[in-house]
Short mmCIF file of C-alpha atoms in Angstrom, two decimals:
data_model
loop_
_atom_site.label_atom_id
_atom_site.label_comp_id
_atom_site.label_asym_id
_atom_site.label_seq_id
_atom_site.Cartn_x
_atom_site.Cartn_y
_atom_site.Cartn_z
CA UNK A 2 19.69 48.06 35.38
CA UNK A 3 21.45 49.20 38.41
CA UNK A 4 21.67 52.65 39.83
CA UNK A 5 24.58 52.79 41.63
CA UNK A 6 28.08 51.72 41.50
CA UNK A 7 30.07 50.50 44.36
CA UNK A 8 33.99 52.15 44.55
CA UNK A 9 35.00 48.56 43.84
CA UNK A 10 33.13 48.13 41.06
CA UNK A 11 34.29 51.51 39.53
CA UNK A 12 37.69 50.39 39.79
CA UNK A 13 37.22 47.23 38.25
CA UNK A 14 35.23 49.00 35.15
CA UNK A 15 37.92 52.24 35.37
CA UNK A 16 40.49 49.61 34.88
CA UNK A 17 38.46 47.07 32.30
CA UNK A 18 38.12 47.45 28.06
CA UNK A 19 34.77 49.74 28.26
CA UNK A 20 35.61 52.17 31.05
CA UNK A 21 32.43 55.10 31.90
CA UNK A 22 32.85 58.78 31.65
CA UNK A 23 32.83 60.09 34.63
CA UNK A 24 31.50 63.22 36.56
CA UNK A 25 32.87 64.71 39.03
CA UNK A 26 29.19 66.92 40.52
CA UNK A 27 30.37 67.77 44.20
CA UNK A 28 27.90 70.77 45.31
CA UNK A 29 26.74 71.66 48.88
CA UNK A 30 23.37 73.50 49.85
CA UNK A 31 25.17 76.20 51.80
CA UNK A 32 24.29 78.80 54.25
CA UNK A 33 27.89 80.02 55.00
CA UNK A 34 26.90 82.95 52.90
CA UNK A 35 24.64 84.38 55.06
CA UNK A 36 26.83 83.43 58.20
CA UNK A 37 29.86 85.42 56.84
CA UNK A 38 31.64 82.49 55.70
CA UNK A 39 33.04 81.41 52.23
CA UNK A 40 30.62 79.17 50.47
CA UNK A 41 31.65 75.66 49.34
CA UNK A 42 33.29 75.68 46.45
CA UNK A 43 33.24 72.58 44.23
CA UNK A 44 36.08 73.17 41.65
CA UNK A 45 38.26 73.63 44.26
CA UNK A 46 37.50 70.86 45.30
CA UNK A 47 37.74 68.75 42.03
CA UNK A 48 41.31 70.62 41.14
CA UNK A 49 42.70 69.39 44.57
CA UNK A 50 41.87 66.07 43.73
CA UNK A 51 39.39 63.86 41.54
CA UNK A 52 39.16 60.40 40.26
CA UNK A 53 41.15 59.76 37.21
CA UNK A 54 39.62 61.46 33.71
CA UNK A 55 36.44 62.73 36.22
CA UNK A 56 35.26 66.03 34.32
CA UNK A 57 33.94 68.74 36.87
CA UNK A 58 29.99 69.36 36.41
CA UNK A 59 28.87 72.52 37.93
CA UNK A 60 25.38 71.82 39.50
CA UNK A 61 24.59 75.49 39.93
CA UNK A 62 25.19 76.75 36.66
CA UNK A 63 25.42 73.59 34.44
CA UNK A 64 22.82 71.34 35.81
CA UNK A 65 19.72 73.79 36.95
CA UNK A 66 18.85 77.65 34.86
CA UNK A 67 19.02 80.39 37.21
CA UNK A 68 16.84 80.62 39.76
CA UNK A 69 13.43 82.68 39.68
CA UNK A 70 9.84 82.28 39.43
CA UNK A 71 10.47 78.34 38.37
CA UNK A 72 12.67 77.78 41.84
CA UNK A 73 16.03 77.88 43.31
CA UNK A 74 17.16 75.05 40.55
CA UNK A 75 14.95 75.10 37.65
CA UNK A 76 15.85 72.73 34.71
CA UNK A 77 18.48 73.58 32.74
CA UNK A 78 17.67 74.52 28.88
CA UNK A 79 17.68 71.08 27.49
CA UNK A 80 20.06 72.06 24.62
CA UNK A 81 22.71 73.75 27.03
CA UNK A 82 22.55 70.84 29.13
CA UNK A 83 23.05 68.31 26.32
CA UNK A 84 26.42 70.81 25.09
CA UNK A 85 27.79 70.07 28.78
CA UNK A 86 27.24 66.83 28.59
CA UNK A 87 29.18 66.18 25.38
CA UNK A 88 32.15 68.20 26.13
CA UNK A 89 32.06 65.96 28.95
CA UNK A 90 32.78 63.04 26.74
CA UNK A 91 29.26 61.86 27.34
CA UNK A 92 27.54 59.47 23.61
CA UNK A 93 24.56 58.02 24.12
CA UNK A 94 26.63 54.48 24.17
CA UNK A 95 28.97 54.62 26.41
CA UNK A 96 28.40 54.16 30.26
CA UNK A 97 28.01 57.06 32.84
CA UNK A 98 29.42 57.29 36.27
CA UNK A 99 28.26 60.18 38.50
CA UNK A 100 29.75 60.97 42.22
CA UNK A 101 30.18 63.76 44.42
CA UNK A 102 31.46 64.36 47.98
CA UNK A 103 29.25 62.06 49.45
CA UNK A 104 25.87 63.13 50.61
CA UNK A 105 24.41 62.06 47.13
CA UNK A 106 21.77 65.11 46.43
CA UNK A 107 24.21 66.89 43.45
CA UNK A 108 25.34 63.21 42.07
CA UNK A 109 21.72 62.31 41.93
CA UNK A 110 20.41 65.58 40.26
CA UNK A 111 22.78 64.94 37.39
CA UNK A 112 22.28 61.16 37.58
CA UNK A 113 17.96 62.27 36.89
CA UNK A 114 18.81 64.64 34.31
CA UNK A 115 20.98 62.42 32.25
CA UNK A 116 18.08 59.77 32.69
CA UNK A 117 15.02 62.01 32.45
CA UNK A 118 16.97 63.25 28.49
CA UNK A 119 17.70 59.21 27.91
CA UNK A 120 20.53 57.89 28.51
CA UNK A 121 20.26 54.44 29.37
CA UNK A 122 22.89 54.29 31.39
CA UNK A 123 23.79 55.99 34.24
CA UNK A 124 24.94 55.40 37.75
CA UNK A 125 25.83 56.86 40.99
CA UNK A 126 28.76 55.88 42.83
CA UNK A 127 27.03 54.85 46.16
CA UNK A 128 28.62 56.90 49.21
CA UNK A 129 30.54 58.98 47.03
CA UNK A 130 34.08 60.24 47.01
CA UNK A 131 34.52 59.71 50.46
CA UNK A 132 34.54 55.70 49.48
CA UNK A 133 36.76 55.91 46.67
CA UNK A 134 40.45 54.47 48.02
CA UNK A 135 42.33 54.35 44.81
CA UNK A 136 44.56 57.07 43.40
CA UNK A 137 43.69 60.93 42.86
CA UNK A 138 44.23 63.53 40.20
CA UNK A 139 45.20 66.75 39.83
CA UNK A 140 45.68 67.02 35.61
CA UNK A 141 42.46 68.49 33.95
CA UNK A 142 41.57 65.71 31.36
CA UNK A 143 40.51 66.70 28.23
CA UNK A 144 37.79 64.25 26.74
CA UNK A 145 36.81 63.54 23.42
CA UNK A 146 33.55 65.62 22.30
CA UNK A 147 30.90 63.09 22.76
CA UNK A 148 27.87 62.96 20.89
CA UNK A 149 24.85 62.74 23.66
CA UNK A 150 21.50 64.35 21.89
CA UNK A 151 19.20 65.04 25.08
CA UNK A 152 15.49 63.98 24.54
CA UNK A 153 13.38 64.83 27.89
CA UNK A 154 10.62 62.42 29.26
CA UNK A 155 11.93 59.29 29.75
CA UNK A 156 11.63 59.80 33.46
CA UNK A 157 8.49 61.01 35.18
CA UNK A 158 8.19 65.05 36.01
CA UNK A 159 5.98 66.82 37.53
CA UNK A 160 5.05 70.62 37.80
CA UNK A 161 2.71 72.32 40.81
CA UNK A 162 -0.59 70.88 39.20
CA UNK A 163 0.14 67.86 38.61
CA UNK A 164 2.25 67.11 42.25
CA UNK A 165 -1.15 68.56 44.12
CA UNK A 166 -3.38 66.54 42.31
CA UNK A 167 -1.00 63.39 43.16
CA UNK A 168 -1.00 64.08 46.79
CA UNK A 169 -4.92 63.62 46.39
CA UNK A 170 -4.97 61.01 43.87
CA UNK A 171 -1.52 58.58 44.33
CA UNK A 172 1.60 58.87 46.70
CA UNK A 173 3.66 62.60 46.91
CA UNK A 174 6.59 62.24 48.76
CA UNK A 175 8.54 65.59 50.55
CA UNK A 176 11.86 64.52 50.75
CA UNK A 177 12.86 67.51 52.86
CA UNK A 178 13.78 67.52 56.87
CA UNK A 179 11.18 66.01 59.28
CA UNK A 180 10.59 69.82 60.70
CA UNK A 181 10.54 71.49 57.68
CA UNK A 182 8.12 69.59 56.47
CA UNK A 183 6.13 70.54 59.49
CA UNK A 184 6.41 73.93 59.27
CA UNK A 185 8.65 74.14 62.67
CA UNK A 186 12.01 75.89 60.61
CA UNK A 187 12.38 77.11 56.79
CA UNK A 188 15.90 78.50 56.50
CA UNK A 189 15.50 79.33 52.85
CA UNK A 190 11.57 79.62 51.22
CA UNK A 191 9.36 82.03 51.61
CA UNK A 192 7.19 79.82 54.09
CA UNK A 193 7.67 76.69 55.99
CA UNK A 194 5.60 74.21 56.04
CA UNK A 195 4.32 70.95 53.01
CA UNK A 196 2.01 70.90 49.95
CA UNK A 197 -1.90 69.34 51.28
CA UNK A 198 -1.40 65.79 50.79
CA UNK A 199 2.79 64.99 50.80
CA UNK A 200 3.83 62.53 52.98
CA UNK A 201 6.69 63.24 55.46
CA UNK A 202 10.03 61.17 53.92
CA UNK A 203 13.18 62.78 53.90
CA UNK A 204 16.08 61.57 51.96
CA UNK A 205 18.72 61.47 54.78
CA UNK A 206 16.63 58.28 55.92
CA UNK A 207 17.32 56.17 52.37
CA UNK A 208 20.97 55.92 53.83
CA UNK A 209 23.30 54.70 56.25
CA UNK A 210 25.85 56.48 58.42
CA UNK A 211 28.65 56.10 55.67
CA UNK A 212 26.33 57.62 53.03
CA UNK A 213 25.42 54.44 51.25
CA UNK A 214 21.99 53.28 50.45
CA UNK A 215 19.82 51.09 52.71
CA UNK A 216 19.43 47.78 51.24
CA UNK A 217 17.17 47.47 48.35
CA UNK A 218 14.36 45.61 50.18
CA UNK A 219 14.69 47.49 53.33
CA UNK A 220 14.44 51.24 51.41
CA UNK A 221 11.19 49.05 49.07
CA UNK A 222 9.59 47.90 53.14
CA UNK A 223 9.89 51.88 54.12
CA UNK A 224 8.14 53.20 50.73
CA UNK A 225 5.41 50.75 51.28
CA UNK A 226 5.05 51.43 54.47
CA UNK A 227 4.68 55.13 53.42
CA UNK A 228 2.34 54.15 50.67
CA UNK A 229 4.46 53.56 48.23
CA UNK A 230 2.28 50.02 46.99
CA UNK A 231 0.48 50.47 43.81
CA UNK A 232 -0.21 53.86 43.05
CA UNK A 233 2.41 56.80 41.59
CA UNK A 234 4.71 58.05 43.35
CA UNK A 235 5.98 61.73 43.08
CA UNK A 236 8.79 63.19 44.83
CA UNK A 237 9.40 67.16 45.99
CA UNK A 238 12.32 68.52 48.41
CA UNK A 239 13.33 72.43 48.34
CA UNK A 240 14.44 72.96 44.53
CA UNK A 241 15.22 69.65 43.10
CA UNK A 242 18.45 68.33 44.41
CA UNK A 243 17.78 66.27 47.39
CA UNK A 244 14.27 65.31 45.20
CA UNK A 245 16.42 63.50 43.04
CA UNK A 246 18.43 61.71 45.56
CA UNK A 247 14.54 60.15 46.72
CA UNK A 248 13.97 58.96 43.04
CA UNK A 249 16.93 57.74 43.26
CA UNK A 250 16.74 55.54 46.51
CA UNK A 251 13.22 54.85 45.21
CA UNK A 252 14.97 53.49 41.62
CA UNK A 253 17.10 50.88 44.42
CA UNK A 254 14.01 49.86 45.13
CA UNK A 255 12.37 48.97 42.15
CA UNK A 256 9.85 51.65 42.20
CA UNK A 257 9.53 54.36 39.76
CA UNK A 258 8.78 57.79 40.48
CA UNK A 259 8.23 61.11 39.23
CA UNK A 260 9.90 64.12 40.24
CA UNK A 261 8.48 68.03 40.93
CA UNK A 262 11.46 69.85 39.88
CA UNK A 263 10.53 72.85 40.83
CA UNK A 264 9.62 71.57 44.52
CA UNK A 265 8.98 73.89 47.51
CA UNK A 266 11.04 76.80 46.06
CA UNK A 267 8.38 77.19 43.52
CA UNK A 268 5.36 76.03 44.84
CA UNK A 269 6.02 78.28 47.63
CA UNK A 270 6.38 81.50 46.27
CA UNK A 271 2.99 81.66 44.84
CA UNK A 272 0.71 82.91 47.58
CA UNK A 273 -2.02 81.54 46.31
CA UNK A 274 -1.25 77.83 46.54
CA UNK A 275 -1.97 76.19 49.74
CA UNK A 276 0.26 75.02 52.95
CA UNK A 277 -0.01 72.82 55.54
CA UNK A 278 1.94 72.23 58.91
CA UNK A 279 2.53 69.84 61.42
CA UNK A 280 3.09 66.34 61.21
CA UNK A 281 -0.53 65.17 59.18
CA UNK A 282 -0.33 65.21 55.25
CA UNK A 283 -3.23 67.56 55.47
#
């Protein structure tokens, strides 16, 4: 099944007998806080314009608990989560179409979750909004209650155990910056620096300049040449977000993998687990 969804293609299906529900998940990581600034502010941003019947998703406080010993995004309570989802207008039959502003990271965490609780049938509009040429909306739609029933583990997780042991064992990918993952910068955790093992592969490499995905066998060449060629494969960013954007481009290519939700945020704050710098996995 695919993963994502050109803006062509979600026209075509918008516009067809069997059109998806779709979610409207546009998020940024933001430091504008500390800088004195507003912080982004997705439902603005939806209620200035969205794509047709698009239903806001709040990643912050719909699609992650609130942060605390488990991270900066923990999972969401599974039953809350599902309760979103159906006043959403999401069943467990009908097709799913998630975009945000562009970058990818919030589409993908709600594009994991939906999969990860079972829905078969989920994509990502590739590039986001910021390919989308048709029409915009103001009007708040006002779906019919759908009748999604979230069951968890039908995609790989991971929590701080099992992502060390598969840095020793398989392939752990840190999807985060090239110098945070060295230990050079950490803007937001407690420490800089990777978990003993992880190999250096951030996200912002899986796509172009527009935002789009790499070609399938071109983002399938750089996981194998990272490892990625029979063994797991576990993925871990800063809390979860941009994790899930790596599953994701991992999912173009054919390759499943499983994903440490909890990421550096959490492993990090425990002074006990070990970090490594610089450029070597060790």
């Amino acid at each position: 099944m695919n993963v994502i969804i050109s803006a062509s293609e979600l026209a075509s299906e918008l516009a067809g007998a069997r059109p998806p529900v779709l979610l409207d998940v546009r998020w940024q990581l933001s430091l504008a806080k500390a800088a004195g600034a507003a912080p982004f502010d997705g439902r603005a941003e939806y209620a200035a314009g969205h794509i047709g019947d698009a239903v806001f998703v709040d990643l912050d406080a719909e699609l992650a608990a609130p942060p605390g010993a488990a991270g900066r995004h923990p999972l969401p309570d599974v039953a809350a989560f599902g309760a979103v989802m159906r006043r959403a207008g999401v069943s467990a039959g009908t097709p799913v179409v998630v975009y945000d502003g562009g970058q990818g990271w919030a589409a993908a965490r709600a594009w994991w979750l939906l999969r990860w609780t079972g829905h078969q049938d989920v994509r990502v509009l590739d590039g986001g909004l910021a390919t989308w040429s048709g029409p915009l909306s103001t009007e708040l739609p006002t779906p019919a209650e759908g009748d999604f029933a979230p069951e968890p583990g039908a995609l790989g997780l991971l929590d701080a155990d099992a992502a060390a042991a598969l840095a020793r064992s398989g392939l752990l990918l840190d999807a985060r910056a090239g110098e945070r993952y060295r230990g050079e910068v950490e803007p937001i955790d407690r420490v800089g620096g990777h978990i003993p093992g992880a190999v250096s592969a951030p996200t912002t490499e899986n796509v172009g300049p527009d935002g789009r995905f790499l070609a399938a066998e071109v983002l399938a060449d750089r996981f194998k040449a990272l490892g990625a060629s029979g063994t797991d494969v576990g993925v871990y960013c800063g809390s979860g977000v941009s994790g899930a954007h790596e599953v994701l481009a991992l999912a173009v290519a054919g390759i499943p993998a499983a994903l440490y939700a909890g990421s550096w945020s959490h492993w990090s704050s425990d002074e006990s687990r070990p970090v490594a710098t610089g450029p070597d996995p060790q």
